[in-house]
XYZ file of C-alpha atoms in Angstrom:
634
model
C -13.852 21.512 5.956
C -15.313 18.683 3.875
C -18.742 20.213 3.434
C -17.087 23.527 2.562
C -15.991 21.998 -0.740
C -19.584 21.263 -1.739
C -20.199 24.467 -3.775
C -17.099 23.827 -5.888
C -18.180 20.204 -6.363
C -21.599 21.426 -7.518
C -19.959 23.661 -10.117
C -17.684 20.870 -11.331
C -20.479 18.287 -11.667
C -22.784 20.831 -13.313
C -20.120 21.808 -15.843
C -19.031 18.245 -16.596
C -22.547 16.902 -17.089
C -23.886 20.052 -18.750
C -26.857 19.824 -16.361
C -27.165 22.391 -13.572
C -27.734 21.143 -10.033
C -31.427 20.284 -10.309
C -32.868 21.347 -6.922
C -33.425 24.569 -4.976
C -31.273 23.540 -2.010
C -28.821 20.924 -0.786
C -28.664 19.927 2.884
C -26.114 17.720 4.651
C -26.645 16.330 8.140
C -24.335 14.312 10.419
C -26.053 11.693 12.602
C -24.522 9.844 15.549
C -24.238 6.044 15.246
C -25.247 6.171 11.604
C -23.455 3.741 9.310
C -22.133 5.056 5.998
C -23.930 7.853 4.151
C -27.211 8.091 2.264
C -28.396 10.500 -0.375
C -31.959 11.749 -0.571
C -33.385 14.161 -3.113
C -31.765 17.529 -2.229
C -30.231 16.176 1.020
C -27.664 13.724 2.398
C -27.369 12.027 5.778
C -23.758 11.382 6.860
C -22.266 9.186 9.535
C -20.590 10.847 12.508
C -17.349 9.444 11.054
C -17.331 12.429 8.686
C -16.286 14.676 11.554
C -12.544 14.133 11.985
C -10.218 15.705 14.477
C -6.976 17.420 13.437
C -4.887 14.255 13.686
C -7.326 12.137 11.681
C -7.412 14.754 8.914
C -3.757 13.916 8.143
C -4.636 10.463 6.841
C -8.386 10.041 6.448
C -9.724 11.938 3.452
C -13.520 11.919 3.597
C -14.052 14.461 0.823
C -14.792 11.569 -1.602
C -17.789 10.605 0.559
C -19.212 14.110 0.185
C -18.569 14.006 -3.574
C -20.145 10.557 -3.955
C -23.388 11.526 -2.235
C -23.607 14.824 -4.091
C -23.159 13.037 -7.442
C -26.262 11.017 -6.595
C -28.325 14.182 -7.022
C -27.794 13.666 -10.753
C -27.341 9.872 -10.800
C -29.931 8.379 -8.471
C -32.316 11.274 -7.908
C -32.650 13.196 -11.180
C -32.290 9.924 -13.101
C -32.658 6.670 -11.183
C -32.476 2.948 -11.861
C -35.715 1.063 -12.452
C -34.677 -1.820 -10.162
C -31.664 -2.912 -8.119
C -30.461 -5.182 -10.925
C -29.519 -1.943 -12.680
C -28.328 -0.260 -9.478
C -24.885 0.408 -10.966
C -26.494 3.253 -12.943
C -26.756 4.995 -9.555
C -23.736 3.692 -7.665
C -21.276 3.216 -10.532
C -21.808 6.804 -11.677
C -21.576 8.218 -8.147
C -18.384 6.220 -7.576
C -16.741 7.405 -10.793
C -17.782 11.034 -10.353
C -16.293 10.841 -6.859
C -13.038 9.762 -8.515
C -13.235 12.470 -11.183
C -13.690 15.072 -8.459
C -10.442 13.779 -6.934
C -8.745 14.120 -10.321
C -10.030 17.691 -10.647
C -9.180 18.685 -7.079
C -5.952 16.795 -6.330
C -4.477 15.886 -9.697
C -3.804 12.982 -12.003
C -1.509 10.996 -9.720
C -4.117 10.987 -6.953
C -6.752 9.885 -9.470
C -4.641 6.981 -10.746
C -3.850 5.778 -7.235
C -7.494 6.016 -6.200
C -8.658 4.074 -9.276
C -6.032 1.431 -8.476
C -7.481 1.066 -4.972
C -10.955 0.800 -6.473
C -9.716 -2.013 -8.726
C -8.091 -3.868 -5.837
C -11.356 -3.766 -3.905
C -13.241 -5.285 -6.812
C -10.591 -7.965 -7.451
C -10.683 -9.014 -3.799
C -14.439 -9.453 -3.978
C -14.288 -11.241 -7.338
C -11.945 -13.803 -5.787
C -14.803 -14.667 -3.389
C -17.633 -14.704 -5.927
C -18.242 -13.551 -9.485
C -21.362 -12.120 -11.047
C -22.357 -9.781 -13.892
C -22.928 -6.147 -12.967
C -26.536 -6.420 -14.152
C -27.832 -9.378 -12.147
C -31.474 -10.274 -11.638
C -31.152 -12.772 -8.775
C -31.367 -11.259 -5.311
C -33.052 -11.701 -1.926
C -35.725 -9.472 -0.401
C -34.680 -5.825 -0.831
C -31.682 -6.583 -3.055
C -29.085 -5.237 -0.642
C -26.635 -8.023 -1.490
C -26.221 -6.414 -4.923
C -24.684 -3.315 -3.296
C -21.159 -4.661 -3.521
C -17.846 -4.158 -5.276
C -19.338 -5.300 -8.566
C -21.950 -2.532 -8.428
C -19.733 0.262 -7.061
C -16.123 -0.499 -7.986
C -16.558 -2.334 -11.255
C -19.417 -0.024 -12.212
C -17.063 2.936 -11.818
C -14.384 1.136 -13.818
C -16.790 0.475 -16.695
C -17.335 4.229 -16.975
C -13.578 4.779 -16.720
C -12.987 2.465 -19.690
C -15.807 4.089 -21.676
C -14.252 7.490 -21.054
C -10.933 6.266 -22.435
C -12.334 4.519 -25.483
C -14.652 7.401 -26.419
C -12.350 10.261 -25.398
C -13.148 13.014 -22.887
C -15.225 15.191 -25.214
C -17.411 12.352 -26.490
C -17.791 10.923 -22.980
C -19.007 14.264 -21.603
C -21.386 14.653 -24.536
C -22.766 11.144 -23.912
C -23.292 11.761 -20.185
C -25.115 15.017 -20.960
C -27.342 13.299 -23.533
C -28.109 10.433 -21.129
C -29.184 12.818 -18.355
C -31.246 15.124 -20.535
C -32.966 12.310 -22.402
C -33.910 10.478 -19.190
C -34.425 13.411 -16.831
C -36.877 12.539 -14.021
C -37.260 9.030 -15.403
C -36.293 5.547 -14.287
C -33.755 3.762 -16.469
C -32.216 0.394 -17.212
C -28.757 -0.283 -18.607
C -30.071 -0.405 -22.177
C -31.051 3.276 -21.831
C -27.445 4.185 -21.015
C -26.089 2.090 -23.889
C -28.564 3.667 -26.326
C -27.780 7.198 -25.162
C -24.033 6.677 -25.508
C -24.402 5.112 -28.978
C -26.718 7.809 -30.314
C -24.590 10.676 -28.986
C -21.231 9.309 -30.166
C -22.090 7.234 -33.234
C -20.175 4.311 -31.742
C -21.455 0.739 -31.516
C -21.086 -0.340 -27.886
C -22.999 -3.610 -27.880
C -19.905 -5.797 -27.480
C -18.474 -3.520 -24.778
C -21.643 -3.709 -22.665
C -22.026 -7.443 -23.282
C -18.521 -8.205 -22.007
C -18.192 -5.771 -19.148
C -21.763 -5.406 -17.870
C -23.835 -8.462 -18.820
C -20.981 -10.956 -18.465
C -18.435 -10.974 -15.676
C -14.768 -11.107 -14.792
C -11.867 -9.328 -16.436
C -8.859 -10.193 -18.632
C -5.922 -11.747 -16.787
C -3.010 -10.832 -19.031
C 0.298 -12.675 -19.216
C 2.703 -10.724 -21.409
C 6.280 -11.361 -22.507
C 8.665 -9.069 -24.382
C 11.695 -9.771 -26.572
C 14.018 -7.644 -28.714
C 15.541 -8.636 -32.051
C 18.637 -6.422 -32.226
C 19.558 -7.521 -35.771
C 16.223 -6.506 -37.282
C 15.304 -3.909 -34.646
C 11.991 -5.531 -33.809
C 10.155 -5.548 -30.480
C 7.842 -8.533 -29.972
C 5.045 -8.726 -27.437
C 3.221 -11.982 -26.786
C -0.095 -11.277 -25.085
C -2.183 -14.023 -23.525
C -5.503 -13.859 -21.695
C -5.093 -16.518 -19.006
C -8.538 -16.319 -17.373
C -10.763 -19.377 -17.572
C -13.427 -18.622 -20.165
C -17.013 -19.889 -19.968
C -20.543 -18.563 -20.377
C -19.905 -16.179 -17.497
C -16.411 -14.919 -18.379
C -15.427 -14.263 -22.011
C -12.178 -13.914 -23.870
C -12.291 -10.126 -23.945
C -12.131 -8.192 -27.193
C -10.555 -4.911 -26.168
C -8.131 -2.251 -27.341
C -4.885 -2.063 -25.362
C -2.419 0.820 -25.356
C 1.306 0.085 -25.500
C 4.258 2.445 -25.140
C 7.970 2.117 -25.881
C 10.445 4.566 -24.364
C 13.520 4.936 -26.609
C 16.744 6.910 -26.281
C 16.416 10.196 -28.156
C 19.367 9.350 -30.396
C 21.566 6.426 -31.371
C 24.576 8.205 -29.870
C 22.750 8.589 -26.546
C 21.946 4.898 -26.585
C 25.540 3.953 -27.353
C 26.919 6.241 -24.650
C 24.130 5.181 -22.260
C 23.074 8.817 -21.988
C 19.385 8.193 -21.485
C 18.206 11.495 -20.052
C 16.527 12.469 -23.326
C 13.948 9.958 -24.484
C 11.199 9.532 -27.049
C 7.951 7.655 -26.306
C 6.429 5.653 -29.161
C 2.749 4.806 -28.586
C 0.773 2.031 -30.240
C -2.751 0.665 -29.804
C -3.632 -2.968 -30.536
C -6.833 -4.972 -30.241
C -6.711 -8.361 -28.538
C -9.207 -11.213 -28.646
C -10.803 -10.249 -31.987
C -10.528 -13.768 -33.402
C -11.725 -15.353 -30.171
C -8.219 -16.616 -29.460
C -6.681 -15.856 -26.068
C -3.145 -15.420 -27.459
C -1.843 -12.707 -29.772
C 1.633 -11.781 -31.018
C 2.498 -8.236 -32.085
C 5.778 -7.147 -33.697
C 6.841 -3.494 -33.836
C 9.779 -2.075 -35.827
C 11.606 0.482 -33.690
C 14.655 2.611 -34.379
C 16.403 1.526 -31.189
C 16.127 -0.965 -28.378
C 13.576 0.324 -25.841
C 14.628 1.456 -22.411
C 11.098 0.808 -21.170
C 8.047 -1.108 -22.413
C 4.610 -0.493 -20.876
C 1.374 -2.423 -21.288
C -1.684 -0.239 -20.695
C 0.260 2.804 -19.500
C -1.934 5.150 -17.460
C -4.082 2.203 -16.310
C -7.268 2.589 -18.336
C -8.112 -1.123 -18.527
C -9.602 -3.267 -15.758
C -7.204 -6.222 -15.671
C -4.487 -8.132 -13.906
C -1.033 -8.253 -15.474
C 1.987 -10.526 -15.328
C 4.621 -8.904 -17.511
C 7.963 -10.603 -18.090
C 10.602 -7.886 -18.462
C 14.375 -7.907 -17.990
C 15.150 -6.896 -14.418
C 17.426 -4.105 -15.689
C 14.470 -2.593 -17.573
C 12.294 -2.914 -14.470
C 14.862 -0.999 -12.422
C 14.892 1.701 -15.094
C 11.090 1.792 -14.937
C 11.084 2.324 -11.178
C 13.575 5.170 -11.448
C 12.324 6.920 -14.583
C 8.724 6.131 -15.486
C 6.687 9.360 -15.157
C 3.573 7.259 -14.508
C 3.067 6.366 -10.836
C 1.300 3.137 -11.830
C 4.380 2.086 -13.786
C 6.622 2.791 -10.823
C 4.316 0.853 -8.496
C 4.323 -2.119 -10.914
C 8.128 -1.978 -11.036
C 8.446 -1.892 -7.240
C 6.245 -4.965 -6.918
C 8.286 -6.828 -9.551
C 11.638 -5.936 -7.965
C 10.456 -7.286 -4.634
C 10.215 -10.672 -6.339
C 13.630 -10.267 -8.007
C 15.274 -9.507 -4.641
C 18.847 -9.184 -5.979
C 21.270 -6.608 -4.604
C 20.790 -4.014 -7.357
C 17.014 -4.319 -7.112
C 17.167 -3.804 -3.345
C 19.244 -0.662 -3.937
C 16.667 0.579 -6.457
C 13.837 -0.045 -4.000
C 15.715 1.760 -1.251
C 16.181 4.749 -3.549
C 12.466 4.764 -4.399
C 11.491 4.477 -0.739
C 13.612 7.450 0.243
C 13.269 9.742 -2.755
C 10.295 8.997 -5.018
C 8.037 12.007 -5.424
C 4.733 10.224 -4.726
C 3.843 8.538 -1.465
C 2.082 5.513 -3.012
C 5.261 4.521 -4.868
C 7.244 4.841 -1.639
C 4.726 2.621 0.147
C 4.970 0.058 -2.680
C 8.759 0.116 -2.301
C 8.487 -0.433 1.458
C 6.095 -3.323 0.914
C 8.427 -4.891 -1.662
C 11.391 -4.567 0.700
C 9.360 -6.153 3.491
C 8.623 -9.160 1.290
C 12.364 -9.818 0.928
C 12.857 -9.804 4.702
C 16.581 -10.021 5.435
C 18.600 -8.289 8.156
C 19.928 -5.828 5.564
C 16.358 -4.983 4.559
C 15.392 -4.512 8.185
C 18.304 -2.065 8.543
C 17.008 -0.065 5.567
C 13.490 0.128 7.008
C 14.604 1.056 10.517
C 16.959 3.754 9.215
C 14.305 5.171 6.869
C 11.461 5.404 9.403
C 12.621 8.511 11.315
C 13.688 10.388 8.166
C 10.138 11.182 7.040
C 8.215 14.235 8.190
C 5.710 13.192 10.901
C 2.818 14.923 9.104
C 3.618 14.990 5.384
C 5.200 11.542 5.439
C 2.633 9.757 7.594
C 1.454 7.376 4.867
C 4.997 6.348 3.997
C 5.836 5.836 7.661
C 2.725 3.665 7.953
C 4.005 1.639 4.993
C 7.391 1.149 6.674
C 5.703 0.138 9.928
C 3.690 -2.452 8.013
C 6.848 -3.819 6.403
C 8.482 -4.181 9.825
C 5.592 -6.433 10.833
C 6.725 -9.068 8.303
C 9.594 -10.002 10.649
C 7.633 -12.458 12.789
C 9.121 -14.554 15.571
C 7.868 -17.852 14.169
C 9.701 -17.180 10.879
C 12.519 -14.780 11.813
C 13.346 -15.402 15.494
C 16.606 -13.459 15.266
C 15.124 -10.405 13.535
C 11.641 -10.084 15.051
C 12.852 -8.544 18.361
C 14.427 -5.601 16.487
C 11.125 -4.829 14.758
C 9.232 -5.232 18.021
C 11.619 -2.882 19.814
C 11.160 -0.137 17.205
C 7.388 -0.549 17.098
C 7.134 -0.567 20.887
C 9.154 2.659 21.103
C 6.875 4.308 18.562
C 3.768 3.179 20.402
C 5.118 4.251 23.788
C 5.938 7.708 22.453
C 2.672 8.076 20.539
C 2.403 9.500 17.052
C 0.646 12.460 15.497
C -0.775 10.091 12.878
C -3.476 7.622 13.887
C -2.552 5.598 10.803
C 1.036 5.178 11.991
C 0.072 4.609 15.605
C -2.527 1.964 14.758
C -0.105 0.368 12.294
C 2.590 0.166 14.948
C 0.178 -1.576 17.311
C -1.067 -4.064 14.734
C 2.405 -4.951 13.498
C 3.832 -5.221 16.994
C 1.267 -7.961 17.567
C 2.256 -9.598 14.282
C 5.873 -9.937 15.410
C 4.634 -12.348 18.129
C 7.578 -11.304 20.292
C 7.354 -11.945 24.028
C 5.993 -8.916 25.859
C 4.157 -7.468 22.857
C 0.712 -8.368 24.233
C 1.431 -6.680 27.562
C 2.537 -3.557 25.693
C -0.645 -3.493 23.602
C -2.918 -3.996 26.603
C -1.421 -0.906 28.258
C -2.863 1.307 25.534
C -6.370 -0.114 25.173
C -7.949 3.045 26.614
C -5.812 5.540 24.687
C -8.112 8.194 23.214
C -8.421 8.285 19.436
C -10.812 9.454 16.734
C -13.344 6.743 15.879
C -11.240 4.384 18.044
C -8.675 4.071 15.251
C -5.871 3.303 17.702
C -8.018 0.529 19.171
C -8.499 -0.919 15.686
C -4.723 -1.369 15.437
C -4.346 -2.555 19.040
C -7.102 -5.156 18.721
C -5.841 -6.360 15.338
C -2.396 -6.692 16.895
C -3.799 -8.679 19.807
C -5.657 -10.926 17.377
C -2.484 -11.587 15.395
C -0.374 -12.354 18.494
C -1.335 -16.004 18.814
C -1.547 -15.859 22.609
C -4.653 -17.555 24.021
C -5.161 -14.973 26.756
C -6.012 -12.221 24.279
C -9.225 -14.040 23.326
C -10.710 -13.474 26.765
C -9.732 -9.793 26.742
C -11.210 -9.202 23.289
C -14.372 -11.086 24.247
C -14.684 -8.954 27.379
C -14.372 -5.738 25.343
C -16.851 -6.991 22.720
C -19.557 -7.888 25.219
C -19.167 -4.885 27.559
C -22.294 -2.848 26.800
C -20.920 0.033 28.886
C -18.273 0.615 26.242
C -18.885 2.839 23.208
C -20.456 0.871 20.313
C -17.522 1.733 18.032
C -15.118 0.341 20.649
C -17.106 -2.923 20.673
C -16.989 -3.030 16.864
C -13.188 -2.729 16.994
C -13.064 -5.647 19.439
C -15.097 -7.733 16.978
C -12.517 -6.910 14.309
C -9.797 -8.166 16.663
C -11.601 -11.472 17.176
C -11.929 -11.745 13.401
C -8.123 -11.551 13.210
C -7.948 -14.371 15.768
C -9.949 -16.408 13.260
C -7.555 -15.489 10.460
C -4.666 -16.710 12.639
C -6.523 -19.589 14.286
C -3.707 -22.101 13.777
C -1.680 -20.154 16.330
C -4.390 -20.621 18.982
C -5.464 -23.614 21.020
C -8.770 -25.311 20.320
C -10.118 -24.079 23.662
C -9.264 -20.456 22.851
C -10.844 -20.704 19.391
C -14.044 -22.049 20.922
C -14.183 -19.184 23.430
C -13.802 -16.706 20.585
C -16.630 -18.336 18.637
C -18.903 -18.292 21.696
C -18.310 -14.563 22.263
C -18.969 -13.723 18.615
C -22.170 -15.803 18.542
C -23.365 -13.922 21.623
C -22.649 -10.591 19.934
C -24.406 -11.618 16.719
C -27.588 -12.366 18.641
C -27.530 -9.734 21.390
C -25.340 -6.764 20.365
C -27.369 -3.524 20.162
C -25.453 -1.712 17.404
C -25.933 -3.062 13.895
C -22.334 -2.395 12.765
C -20.893 -4.405 15.636
C -23.349 -7.220 14.862
C -22.339 -7.166 11.193
C -18.609 -7.276 11.992
C -19.100 -10.089 14.510
C -21.024 -12.070 11.901
C -18.272 -11.611 9.336
C -15.638 -12.593 11.902
C -17.364 -15.925 12.574
C -16.766 -16.917 8.964
C -13.016 -16.988 9.681
C -13.160 -19.800 12.238
C -14.522 -22.740 10.223
C -16.682 -23.673 13.213
C -20.005 -25.134 12.060
C -21.754 -24.680 15.413
C -21.904 -20.963 14.559
C -24.263 -21.632 11.623
C -27.395 -21.950 13.753
C -26.875 -18.681 15.720
C -26.074 -16.868 12.473
C -29.240 -18.103 10.770
C -31.343 -17.396 13.855
C -30.012 -13.840 14.042
C -30.480 -13.321 10.283
C -34.138 -14.348 10.499
C -34.937 -11.413 12.796
C -32.309 -8.888 11.623
C -33.842 -5.638 10.332
C -30.664 -4.174 8.833
C -29.893 -5.523 5.354
C -26.123 -5.135 5.635
C -25.875 -7.012 8.924
C -28.290 -9.658 7.655
C -26.178 -10.202 4.565
C -23.019 -10.712 6.644
C -24.842 -13.310 8.736
C -26.008 -15.252 5.704
C -22.665 -15.056 3.914
C -20.768 -16.348 6.953
C -23.282 -19.149 7.476
C -22.867 -20.217 3.858
C -19.087 -19.990 4.159
C -19.113 -22.222 7.234
C -21.451 -24.678 5.517
C -18.954 -25.197 2.719
C -15.796 -25.181 4.866
C -13.919 -28.450 5.352
C -10.794 -29.526 7.179
C -8.797 -29.098 4.008
C -8.763 -25.364 4.674
C -6.747 -25.813 7.861
C -4.448 -28.231 6.065
C -3.883 -25.627 3.370
C -3.082 -23.034 6.008
C -0.584 -25.423 7.557
C 1.099 -25.870 4.182
C 1.280 -22.109 3.819
C 2.864 -21.894 7.254
C 5.487 -24.445 6.235
C 6.071 -22.560 2.984
C 6.761 -19.409 4.998
C 9.437 -21.323 6.883
C 11.033 -22.416 3.602
C 11.003 -18.797 2.429
C 12.721 -17.790 5.647
C 15.495 -20.295 5.005
C 15.818 -19.108 1.405
C 16.105 -15.494 2.530
C 18.902 -16.419 4.924
C 20.745 -18.310 2.187
C 20.328 -15.402 -0.232
C 21.673 -12.986 2.361
C 24.707 -15.209 2.949
C 25.334 -15.496 -0.806
C 25.149 -11.733 -1.265
C 27.626 -11.241 1.568
C 30.012 -13.724 -0.046
C 29.642 -12.068 -3.451
C 30.391 -8.689 -1.911
C 33.589 -10.070 -0.345
C 34.667 -11.584 -3.679
C 34.104 -8.260 -5.476
């Protein structure tokens, strides 16, 4: 199925770049126990994970992998980077062309959601470390540069260039870059020069900020309306810490204001017909992080958007009236706007916002918005919210609604016994019933297992252990079961997970899933005794040094970084010194460095977070009581 799309992908990439597929043939091969995928000139080697069964095909879309590796035939084989410091010229292009194939094949909403996921991956990595995309410091073969900065941010740089240049100019620039450098090695300056010469645009500042420096703008925006003078004011601040590494970004930003189509419609609150007023501003030009923009408008906006359509790599805190945010969730045609609104309403948590989120969960036209609504409802966590989630779960089609059902299952896992002792059993009961029955979706089934463990309700571990040997594609059910066991906080699960990890008679992928479960034990280590934590560390150290499959070794190494146990440093360094696989070796070194810099303050911080969760629980109960009283008064 996936490889069957290759001819159409070839046509699309050839037409977009203006360069025909450059080789006489293209071969794709699937190899057992191969990690990831790797392009070669005129051929690609795929992992056995590419071959899904019918159930997995509901939720796991591996077409992007095929598209990514095919794009390398142009970006990586026909034209390739001179050194790994410029590796984004291979991987950034392949990543973005993978996304553009999704836009072509599945539509704009899919593309926006996929780019959002790409951004989240980069932001998560940036919170751990920050570097420029072009970076000349690396170890041995440079594998540590193959990260979210190279792939995710590299793709986003091209996304922003496409927006600023426009589609026609961007395509012309890509064509010029490929033809000028065909069968040559390139550095980033070659790309910059090709884009400047083909478009007539100066891009020096763009490349300096986004490629040679690092980070991204962290926007804090507020909006106000002057009804007397009919003026909309936006105060825009870049809140990121600026230094030699991270600048105050000079960048254009799109804004949009949705107005009622007529004054009469506004007066009568008949807002079906609307007009969108678009503006573009430039921030940071004077080197100042704060800017104020005032716009005369005929009427008070129903909706104000900052960077509608999501063309700018950023984070955003936008202060809007809650009534406007509810309107945005219900009416914004942009899925990114509706997702932003759902996240904001989860923080508002008032009765009308809960009703708006419930409506979005049940009736929005795109699954990602429904999942965002479920997540926002889960963050509020009251008995009324639990009722909404439990009632909504069976209403979705088992196949078409699998992703939304997985989102609801995840939200049910927020009702944990240590925070919500009265509500957790209801979640556990529903999740247990789902797991006992089985589900057509691996995503839902694994989610039910993981979140059952998170409830930490008595009996949940016994339920999970019953299904350890349930058959599933790529052991996806076991991933959820083992993550659930790791989150349970019961000491006995450590010995079971260690047994599964070290059992060389088990399938290597099964052992890798067990390592993931022990990593979750590390994430939840405050719920475990010291003796149990030490047993987990011992098992993971054994796997790091003696496990046969490189992926299981790599996961075990990463899991050790979660425990804060310094005795693991020596086994990690010993294993790294003889490790032949770059990815596994990197995980070993990263975890060793993490453990070297860990102190007891981390556990103290986790304890404070635990206490904060208890305060939130009390606040949720008080809010629920207040809402009940208000309802009686009304």
